[in-house]
Amino acid sequence: MDVTLNVKRYNPDAAKPASYNQEYRIDLEDGSSLLDGLIKVREEMDGTLALRCSCRSAICGSCAMRVNGRAVLACNTKMKDVMPKDGSPVKVEPAGNMGVVKDLIVNFDVFWGKIKAVKPWLQPEGPVPQGEYLAPNEAMLHLAGVMGCIMCGACVSDCTVLEVDKNFLGPAALAKAYRFVGDPRDAHEKDRLKDLTKYGGMWDCTRCMQCVQVCPKGVDPMGRIMKMRDKALAAGYNNTYGARHALAFTDLVRHGGHLDELRLPIKTFGIFNVKEMLKLAPIGMRSQMVGKVPPLFPKPIPGIQNVRRIFEKVEAKR
Amino acid sequence: MFDHDVLVIGAGLAGMRAALAASQAGVNVAVVTKVFPVRSHSNAAQGGINAALTDRGDKWEDHAYDTVKGSDYLGDQDAIEIMCKEAGSEIINMEHMGTIFNRDAEGKLGVRAFGGQRQARTFFVADFTGQALLYVLHEQVMKSGVRVYEEWFVLSLIVEGGECCGAVVMEMKTGEVHTIRAKAVIMATGGIGRVFEPSTNALICTGDGMALAYRAGAPLMDMEMIQYHPTTLKSNGALMSEAARGEGAYLINKDGDRFMKRYAPNMMELASRDVVSRSEQTEINEGRGVNGCVLLDCRHLGEKLIKEKLGQIRQLGIDFANADMIKEPVPVRPGMHYVMGGIRTNYDGLTSIPGLYAAGETACVSVHGGNRLGANSLLDTLVFGKRSGQHAAAGVKSKQHAAGVTDAYSEAEKKKIQAILDRPADGGELFGKVRQELGETMNKYLAVFRDQQGMETAQRKVKELRMRYEKVIVHDKGRTFNTNLIFTLELGFMFDCAETVIVGALERKESRGAHTRTDMPKRDDANWLKHVVQFRTPEGPRIEDQPVKITQWQPQVRSY
């Protein structure tokens, strides 16, 4: 099959480095992957095209990049699945949020730094047993789901929080953190949770689901982050803005059947938190002008008992 | 110039295990790796890692015997004994450091059956055991503070006064060439898979370490012993773990017949790999295959087991063979997978050059002999990685850096690189086609079945290709991530490996283990119960023999 690739390129060694797009027309066998196409370009047409790749089996995590605007592993992406129907070129770009070094190679320094920041090693306490630590198979299988992470950076590439807040640990590092938080052999679950409730940690995820959708290994980083939020609340780490926001949200909906946007920030930040209250004042005023401020004493919605019953059922299940 | 006591080259299981062992011994350790550690090819090991745990009634002697028999009696039995004795403590150590491992009903480590062994003693994490172990070692290396030079590419080893005392290395991100001085160097660079096309191996498996050591004067041993794995996908050579058969999958031919009953009536699909691959190839050659493949049938294992224990390879089947193993058999065929040979070492990892060690697939201790058992490779990396690290650390404590090592070494490498970049562009070709033809030649003539004529043809072709290689051009003249240049240099390493594979295979005039000659189909213990050792000379490899070490198992007829 005939394929045209439109590759976003960048050569830092050029006299005036700037990114540009280059098209390559190649002939590929039907079942070929995106990676097969890129390798063909680099080995037979243009040796200057730079990308990372190695295993071709979605296990080494080298070849994350964006195709048609979405992060994928090039090796397990079939070319014919990403060829636009209108015959336009397949758009290939480097992974996002990390900074380009050259062509499709991005800078992983910050990525590894964040992984390291979650202290990603087992911290058992007490006497070391003669044999193995005993652990239930279900617990291990559950962790295997997170262990499946191959650190490809697809989730980081498309994380919408990282786009605006470089301080966020990001989905990969938080999933790695969960791997230890959830390990029955680790003795530092509480310390870990406490650390992860800080700015940049678990409460900074906006639950946009991008990481879940682009993860090539089904690791479900966002799901793990939500699990850690539950564990952090259960462990009593409920005095951060993120935790208070979540708790206030729940309380308000349980109480009135809808979200009271007036009380939500007040409950989150505290009415006497002058700094945060002042920050919110302009938004409050603008909302007032367009009639968006909810009533001071809102009535519960009709049928509020049903809402509360839902809460009871959900909480009983936990 | 950088200084370290111990320099480890490669950050797979062997390399990181060696680095940890040396670091724990209190010396200054650094690791150089051409990819981020977790990208190392150890991550592709699927099925598991063998150990005879005495607390469950298994004996290391039984594991050792299975290994000796699996090696077709070419493995050195003293080294095999060490590996099997130390296996249990290595596995427990990995568990203590955080490896999750599948468990049994009591919460202890669970086992699965694997090929060529009479007892289930393969410990595993679903079907990504290598990844699970690799990540744990990576975690420990991060914790240890060992310096890791990530995405640095080794150009040559430095040998002064007959001792290895460092390496010349290119930082890929900047293109800068550095000299790293070290009192001991440990090679842990993995295999030579890409010398064959197709191969289950990753694109980074280009035999760098073997070629570097060989060029530095260390001999390579048993290079003719190339393992073809019985279950690889036709489209891209991807591996379908032996774990599938360990869990009970069948191999069937086009008539739906479990053909292994005719070749290995006792062990059936779980005979050792060389035996199963030969049987499959025979079925295919005699017209009972399906489009050049046989079929791996997992349907009777059930959806739950497949999803829980074989999830990754199920996905590989769907992605690369359009077959969901829950519903249909997956076409597979023998594919190049592993090299039993490598840099000759003793059981402390020491090569023939003082100060130079090797461990893992790049080394030949030899514990695998003519055929490696499934799940013994991970064990090999850990046991001999650890031993190399410990031994190297002990050796450097009272040693000074070699005074003669200066930046002159890196200057010399820079000149060589410049000469490649300066080659006239007109009429030259890129490395890609040359590499492809090299791989296809090796896969055609040095596969499951070999003969004199084919191997001689291969030798001639590889010589021609090498001449073409001397003229390949590099499009990229830049410094940053000049992957074009790196691949071209790697191809040079691959030619050294290919040449020694062929010479070794031509030398061994018998059939043993993975080396099966249709023109000499019998094993010949009277003349060939010995290793083939190759030293580099300007005229080509010089061959020496080395006797096989036999401790308690005399060679017998091998049947499964």
mmCIF file with all atom_site columns, C-alpha atoms in Angstrom, chain A residues 12-13 39 42-50 52-57 59-62 75-76 78 101-102 105 107-109 112 116 120-122 128-135 137 140-141 143-144 147-151 176 179-180 185, chain B residues 36 38-39 43 56 92 95-103 106-109 128 131-132 135 139-140 142-143 150-151 173 194 199-204 236 238 308 312 316 319-320 322 430-432 435 475-476 478-481 483-484 487:
data_model
loop_
_atom_site.group_PDB
_atom_site.id
_atom_site.type_symbol
_atom_site.label_atom_id
_atom_site.label_alt_id
_atom_site.label_comp_id
_atom_site.label_asym_id
_atom_site.label_entity_id
_atom_site.label_seq_id
_atom_site.pdbx_PDB_ins_code
_atom_site.Cartn_x
_atom_site.Cartn_y
_atom_site.Cartn_z
_atom_site.occupancy
_atom_site.B_iso_or_equiv
_atom_site.pdbx_formal_charge
_atom_site.auth_seq_id
_atom_site.auth_comp_id
_atom_site.auth_asym_id
_atom_site.auth_atom_id
_atom_site.pdbx_PDB_model_num
ATOM 1   C CA . PRO A 1 12  ? 19.050 21.279  16.766 1.00 0.00 ? 12  PRO A CA 1
ATOM 2   C CA . ASP A 1 13  ? 22.309 21.217  14.809 1.00 0.00 ? 13  ASP A CA 1
ATOM 3   C CA . ILE A 1 39  ? 12.124 2.533   9.934  1.00 0.00 ? 39  ILE A CA 1
ATOM 4   C CA . ARG A 1 42  ? 15.253 6.038   8.092  1.00 0.00 ? 42  ARG A CA 1
ATOM 5   C CA . GLU A 1 43  ? 17.018 3.003   6.655  1.00 0.00 ? 43  GLU A CA 1
ATOM 6   C CA . GLU A 1 44  ? 16.374 3.446   2.973  1.00 0.00 ? 44  GLU A CA 1
ATOM 7   C CA . MET A 1 45  ? 15.449 7.054   2.229  1.00 0.00 ? 45  MET A CA 1
ATOM 8   C CA . ASP A 1 46  ? 16.576 9.543   4.788  1.00 0.00 ? 46  ASP A CA 1
ATOM 9   C CA . GLY A 1 47  ? 19.151 8.522   7.365  1.00 0.00 ? 47  GLY A CA 1
ATOM 10  C CA . THR A 1 48  ? 18.791 11.807  9.194  1.00 0.00 ? 48  THR A CA 1
ATOM 11  C CA . LEU A 1 49  ? 15.322 11.021  10.587 1.00 0.00 ? 49  LEU A CA 1
ATOM 12  C CA . ALA A 1 50  ? 15.738 10.379  14.307 1.00 0.00 ? 50  ALA A CA 1
ATOM 13  C CA . ARG A 1 52  ? 13.740 5.930   19.395 1.00 0.00 ? 52  ARG A CA 1
ATOM 14  C CA . CYS A 1 53  ? 12.558 2.346   18.927 1.00 0.00 ? 53  CYS A CA 1
ATOM 15  C CA . SER A 1 54  ? 13.705 -1.085  19.877 1.00 0.00 ? 54  SER A CA 1
ATOM 16  C CA . CYS A 1 55  ? 11.544 -4.111  20.646 1.00 0.00 ? 55  CYS A CA 1
ATOM 17  C CA . ARG A 1 56  ? 8.735  -3.773  18.026 1.00 0.00 ? 56  ARG A CA 1
ATOM 18  C CA . SER A 1 57  ? 6.477  -5.642  20.476 1.00 0.00 ? 57  SER A CA 1
ATOM 19  C CA . ILE A 1 59  ? 7.245  -3.898  25.716 1.00 0.00 ? 59  ILE A CA 1
ATOM 20  C CA . CYS A 1 60  ? 10.318 -1.623  25.691 1.00 0.00 ? 60  CYS A CA 1
ATOM 21  C CA . GLY A 1 61  ? 8.404  1.670   25.677 1.00 0.00 ? 61  GLY A CA 1
ATOM 22  C CA . SER A 1 62  ? 10.762 3.501   23.317 1.00 0.00 ? 62  SER A CA 1
ATOM 23  C CA . CYS A 1 75  ? 5.124  -0.335  16.936 1.00 0.00 ? 75  CYS A CA 1
ATOM 24  C CA . ASN A 1 76  ? 1.635  -1.529  17.816 1.00 0.00 ? 76  ASN A CA 1
ATOM 25  C CA . LYS A 1 78  ? -1.250 -0.422  12.329 1.00 0.00 ? 78  LYS A CA 1
ATOM 26  C CA . VAL A 1 101 ? 15.551 17.073  21.358 1.00 0.00 ? 101 VAL A CA 1
ATOM 27  C CA . LYS A 1 102 ? 15.575 16.091  17.701 1.00 0.00 ? 102 LYS A CA 1
ATOM 28  C CA . ILE A 1 105 ? 13.108 12.168  20.123 1.00 0.00 ? 105 ILE A CA 1
ATOM 29  C CA . ASN A 1 107 ? 13.642 14.866  26.455 1.00 0.00 ? 107 ASN A CA 1
ATOM 30  C CA . PHE A 1 108 ? 12.956 12.303  29.186 1.00 0.00 ? 108 PHE A CA 1
ATOM 31  C CA . ASP A 1 109 ? 15.003 13.983  31.946 1.00 0.00 ? 109 ASP A CA 1
ATOM 32  C CA . TRP A 1 112 ? 12.670 10.153  35.072 1.00 0.00 ? 112 TRP A CA 1
ATOM 33  C CA . LYS A 1 116 ? 12.416 9.052   41.094 1.00 0.00 ? 116 LYS A CA 1
ATOM 34  C CA . PRO A 1 120 ? 9.889  4.030   43.593 1.00 0.00 ? 120 PRO A CA 1
ATOM 35  C CA . TRP A 1 121 ? 11.385 1.163   45.529 1.00 0.00 ? 121 TRP A CA 1
ATOM 36  C CA . LEU A 1 122 ? 9.925  -1.277  48.016 1.00 0.00 ? 122 LEU A CA 1
ATOM 37  C CA . VAL A 1 128 ? 13.606 -10.029 56.637 1.00 0.00 ? 128 VAL A CA 1
ATOM 38  C CA . PRO A 1 129 ? 12.103 -13.520 56.327 1.00 0.00 ? 129 PRO A CA 1
ATOM 39  C CA . GLN A 1 130 ? 14.225 -16.521 55.444 1.00 0.00 ? 130 GLN A CA 1
ATOM 40  C CA . GLY A 1 131 ? 12.090 -17.242 52.405 1.00 0.00 ? 131 GLY A CA 1
ATOM 41  C CA . GLU A 1 132 ? 9.776  -14.980 50.460 1.00 0.00 ? 132 GLU A CA 1
ATOM 42  C CA . TYR A 1 133 ? 7.331  -12.480 51.968 1.00 0.00 ? 133 TYR A CA 1
ATOM 43  C CA . LEU A 1 134 ? 3.903  -14.080 51.944 1.00 0.00 ? 134 LEU A CA 1
ATOM 44  C CA . ALA A 1 135 ? 1.369  -12.175 49.870 1.00 0.00 ? 135 ALA A CA 1
ATOM 45  C CA . ASN A 1 137 ? -2.043 -13.820 44.724 1.00 0.00 ? 137 ASN A CA 1
ATOM 46  C CA . MET A 1 140 ? -0.020 -9.447  43.302 1.00 0.00 ? 140 MET A CA 1
ATOM 47  C CA . LEU A 1 141 ? -2.226 -9.809  40.222 1.00 0.00 ? 141 LEU A CA 1
ATOM 48  C CA . LEU A 1 143 ? -0.283 -4.892  41.095 1.00 0.00 ? 143 LEU A CA 1
ATOM 49  C CA . ALA A 1 144 ? 0.649  -6.703  37.887 1.00 0.00 ? 144 ALA A CA 1
ATOM 50  C CA . MET A 1 147 ? 3.515  -3.191  36.745 1.00 0.00 ? 147 MET A CA 1
ATOM 51  C CA . GLY A 1 148 ? 2.524  -3.489  33.115 1.00 0.00 ? 148 GLY A CA 1
ATOM 52  C CA . CYS A 1 149 ? 3.511  0.184   32.724 1.00 0.00 ? 149 CYS A CA 1
ATOM 53  C CA . ILE A 1 150 ? 6.408  0.373   30.264 1.00 0.00 ? 150 ILE A CA 1
ATOM 54  C CA . MET A 1 151 ? 7.297  4.027   30.946 1.00 0.00 ? 151 MET A CA 1
ATOM 55  C CA . LYS A 1 176 ? 4.318  3.996   39.744 1.00 0.00 ? 176 LYS A CA 1
ATOM 56  C CA . ARG A 1 179 ? 2.396  0.214   42.650 1.00 0.00 ? 179 ARG A CA 1
ATOM 57  C CA . PHE A 1 180 ? 4.041  0.651   46.101 1.00 0.00 ? 180 PHE A CA 1
ATOM 58  C CA . ARG A 1 185 ? 4.816  -5.838  51.608 1.00 0.00 ? 185 ARG A CA 1
ATOM 59  C CA . PHE B 2 36  ? 17.353 3.965   29.189 1.00 0.00 ? 36  PHE B CA 1
ATOM 60  C CA . VAL B 2 38  ? 14.101 -0.091  31.358 1.00 0.00 ? 38  VAL B CA 1
ATOM 61  C CA . ARG B 2 39  ? 14.356 -0.263  27.550 1.00 0.00 ? 39  ARG B CA 1
ATOM 62  C CA . ASN B 2 43  ? 12.240 -6.650  29.493 1.00 0.00 ? 43  ASN B CA 1
ATOM 63  C CA . ARG B 2 56  ? 9.387  -27.361 48.411 1.00 0.00 ? 56  ARG B CA 1
ATOM 64  C CA . ILE B 2 92  ? 14.277 -14.780 47.071 1.00 0.00 ? 92  ILE B CA 1
ATOM 65  C CA . GLU B 2 95  ? 11.344 -10.987 45.799 1.00 0.00 ? 95  GLU B CA 1
ATOM 66  C CA . HIS B 2 96  ? 12.650 -9.137  48.835 1.00 0.00 ? 96  HIS B CA 1
ATOM 67  C CA . MET B 2 97  ? 13.613 -6.193  46.652 1.00 0.00 ? 97  MET B CA 1
ATOM 68  C CA . GLY B 2 98  ? 10.059 -5.956  45.352 1.00 0.00 ? 98  GLY B CA 1
ATOM 69  C CA . THR B 2 99  ? 9.366  -8.346  42.479 1.00 0.00 ? 99  THR B CA 1
ATOM 70  C CA . ILE B 2 100 ? 5.686  -9.211  42.742 1.00 0.00 ? 100 ILE B CA 1
ATOM 71  C CA . PHE B 2 101 ? 5.668  -12.818 41.384 1.00 0.00 ? 101 PHE B CA 1
ATOM 72  C CA . ASN B 2 102 ? 2.530  -14.893 40.970 1.00 0.00 ? 102 ASN B CA 1
ATOM 73  C CA . ARG B 2 103 ? 1.659  -16.759 44.186 1.00 0.00 ? 103 ARG B CA 1
ATOM 74  C CA . GLU B 2 106 ? -0.644 -20.021 50.597 1.00 0.00 ? 106 GLU B CA 1
ATOM 75  C CA . GLY B 2 107 ? 0.798  -16.759 49.317 1.00 0.00 ? 107 GLY B CA 1
ATOM 76  C CA . LYS B 2 108 ? 4.160  -18.328 48.495 1.00 0.00 ? 108 LYS B CA 1
ATOM 77  C CA . LEU B 2 109 ? 5.849  -18.053 45.111 1.00 0.00 ? 109 LEU B CA 1
ATOM 78  C CA . PHE B 2 128 ? 6.280  -10.412 31.602 1.00 0.00 ? 128 PHE B CA 1
ATOM 79  C CA . GLN B 2 131 ? 10.066 -6.700  32.699 1.00 0.00 ? 131 GLN B CA 1
ATOM 80  C CA . ALA B 2 132 ? 9.083  -7.246  36.327 1.00 0.00 ? 132 ALA B CA 1
ATOM 81  C CA . TYR B 2 135 ? 12.077 -2.757  36.787 1.00 0.00 ? 135 TYR B CA 1
ATOM 82  C CA . GLU B 2 139 ? 14.390 0.777   41.187 1.00 0.00 ? 139 GLU B CA 1
ATOM 83  C CA . GLN B 2 140 ? 17.271 -0.506  43.287 1.00 0.00 ? 140 GLN B CA 1
ATOM 84  C CA . MET B 2 142 ? 17.963 4.466   41.390 1.00 0.00 ? 142 MET B CA 1
ATOM 85  C CA . LYS B 2 143 ? 17.948 3.992   45.141 1.00 0.00 ? 143 LYS B CA 1
ATOM 86  C CA . GLU B 2 150 ? 21.963 6.865   29.874 1.00 0.00 ? 150 GLU B CA 1
ATOM 87  C CA . GLU B 2 151 ? 21.999 6.852   26.088 1.00 0.00 ? 151 GLU B CA 1
ATOM 88  C CA . LYS B 2 173 ? 22.547 13.554  23.018 1.00 0.00 ? 173 LYS B CA 1
ATOM 89  C CA . ARG B 2 194 ? 19.741 -8.581  14.828 1.00 0.00 ? 194 ARG B CA 1
ATOM 90  C CA . SER B 2 199 ? 14.667 -12.446 15.146 1.00 0.00 ? 199 SER B CA 1
ATOM 91  C CA . THR B 2 200 ? 12.664 -12.214 18.337 1.00 0.00 ? 200 THR B CA 1
ATOM 92  C CA . ASN B 2 201 ? 15.276 -9.765  19.569 1.00 0.00 ? 201 ASN B CA 1
ATOM 93  C CA . ALA B 2 202 ? 14.944 -6.011  19.819 1.00 0.00 ? 202 ALA B CA 1
ATOM 94  C CA . LEU B 2 203 ? 16.654 -3.677  17.376 1.00 0.00 ? 203 LEU B CA 1
ATOM 95  C CA . ILE B 2 204 ? 19.270 -2.844  20.011 1.00 0.00 ? 204 ILE B CA 1
ATOM 96  C CA . ASN B 2 236 ? 7.592  -9.640  12.675 1.00 0.00 ? 236 ASN B CA 1
ATOM 97  C CA . ALA B 2 238 ? 7.745  -11.546 17.827 1.00 0.00 ? 238 ALA B CA 1
ATOM 98  C CA . GLU B 2 308 ? -4.508 -13.851 33.761 1.00 0.00 ? 308 GLU B CA 1
ATOM 99  C CA . GLN B 2 312 ? 0.607  -9.994  26.801 1.00 0.00 ? 312 GLN B CA 1
ATOM 100 C CA . LEU B 2 316 ? 0.777  -9.844  20.466 1.00 0.00 ? 316 LEU B CA 1
ATOM 101 C CA . ASP B 2 319 ? -1.782 -7.252  16.976 1.00 0.00 ? 319 ASP B CA 1
ATOM 102 C CA . PHE B 2 320 ? 0.727  -9.048  14.817 1.00 0.00 ? 320 PHE B CA 1
ATOM 103 C CA . ASN B 2 322 ? -4.614 -11.334 13.590 1.00 0.00 ? 322 ASN B CA 1
ATOM 104 C CA . LEU B 2 430 ? 22.742 3.522   3.558  1.00 0.00 ? 430 LEU B CA 1
ATOM 105 C CA . PHE B 2 431 ? 23.367 0.741   6.096  1.00 0.00 ? 431 PHE B CA 1
ATOM 106 C CA . GLY B 2 432 ? 19.775 -0.541  5.978  1.00 0.00 ? 432 GLY B CA 1
ATOM 107 C CA . ARG B 2 435 ? 21.976 -5.136  7.372  1.00 0.00 ? 435 ARG B CA 1
ATOM 108 C CA . HIS B 2 475 ? 23.391 10.991  5.657  1.00 0.00 ? 475 HIS B CA 1
ATOM 109 C CA . ASP B 2 476 ? 23.353 12.669  9.029  1.00 0.00 ? 476 ASP B CA 1
ATOM 110 C CA . GLY B 2 478 ? 25.092 16.344  12.896 1.00 0.00 ? 478 GLY B CA 1
ATOM 111 C CA . ARG B 2 479 ? 26.118 15.688  16.481 1.00 0.00 ? 479 ARG B CA 1
ATOM 112 C CA . THR B 2 480 ? 22.790 15.385  18.293 1.00 0.00 ? 480 THR B CA 1
ATOM 113 C CA . PHE B 2 481 ? 21.361 11.865  18.316 1.00 0.00 ? 481 PHE B CA 1
ATOM 114 C CA . THR B 2 483 ? 21.293 7.541   15.034 1.00 0.00 ? 483 THR B CA 1
ATOM 115 C CA . ASN B 2 484 ? 22.335 7.057   11.428 1.00 0.00 ? 484 ASN B CA 1
ATOM 116 C CA . PHE B 2 487 ? 23.394 2.148   13.471 1.00 0.00 ? 487 PHE B CA 1
#
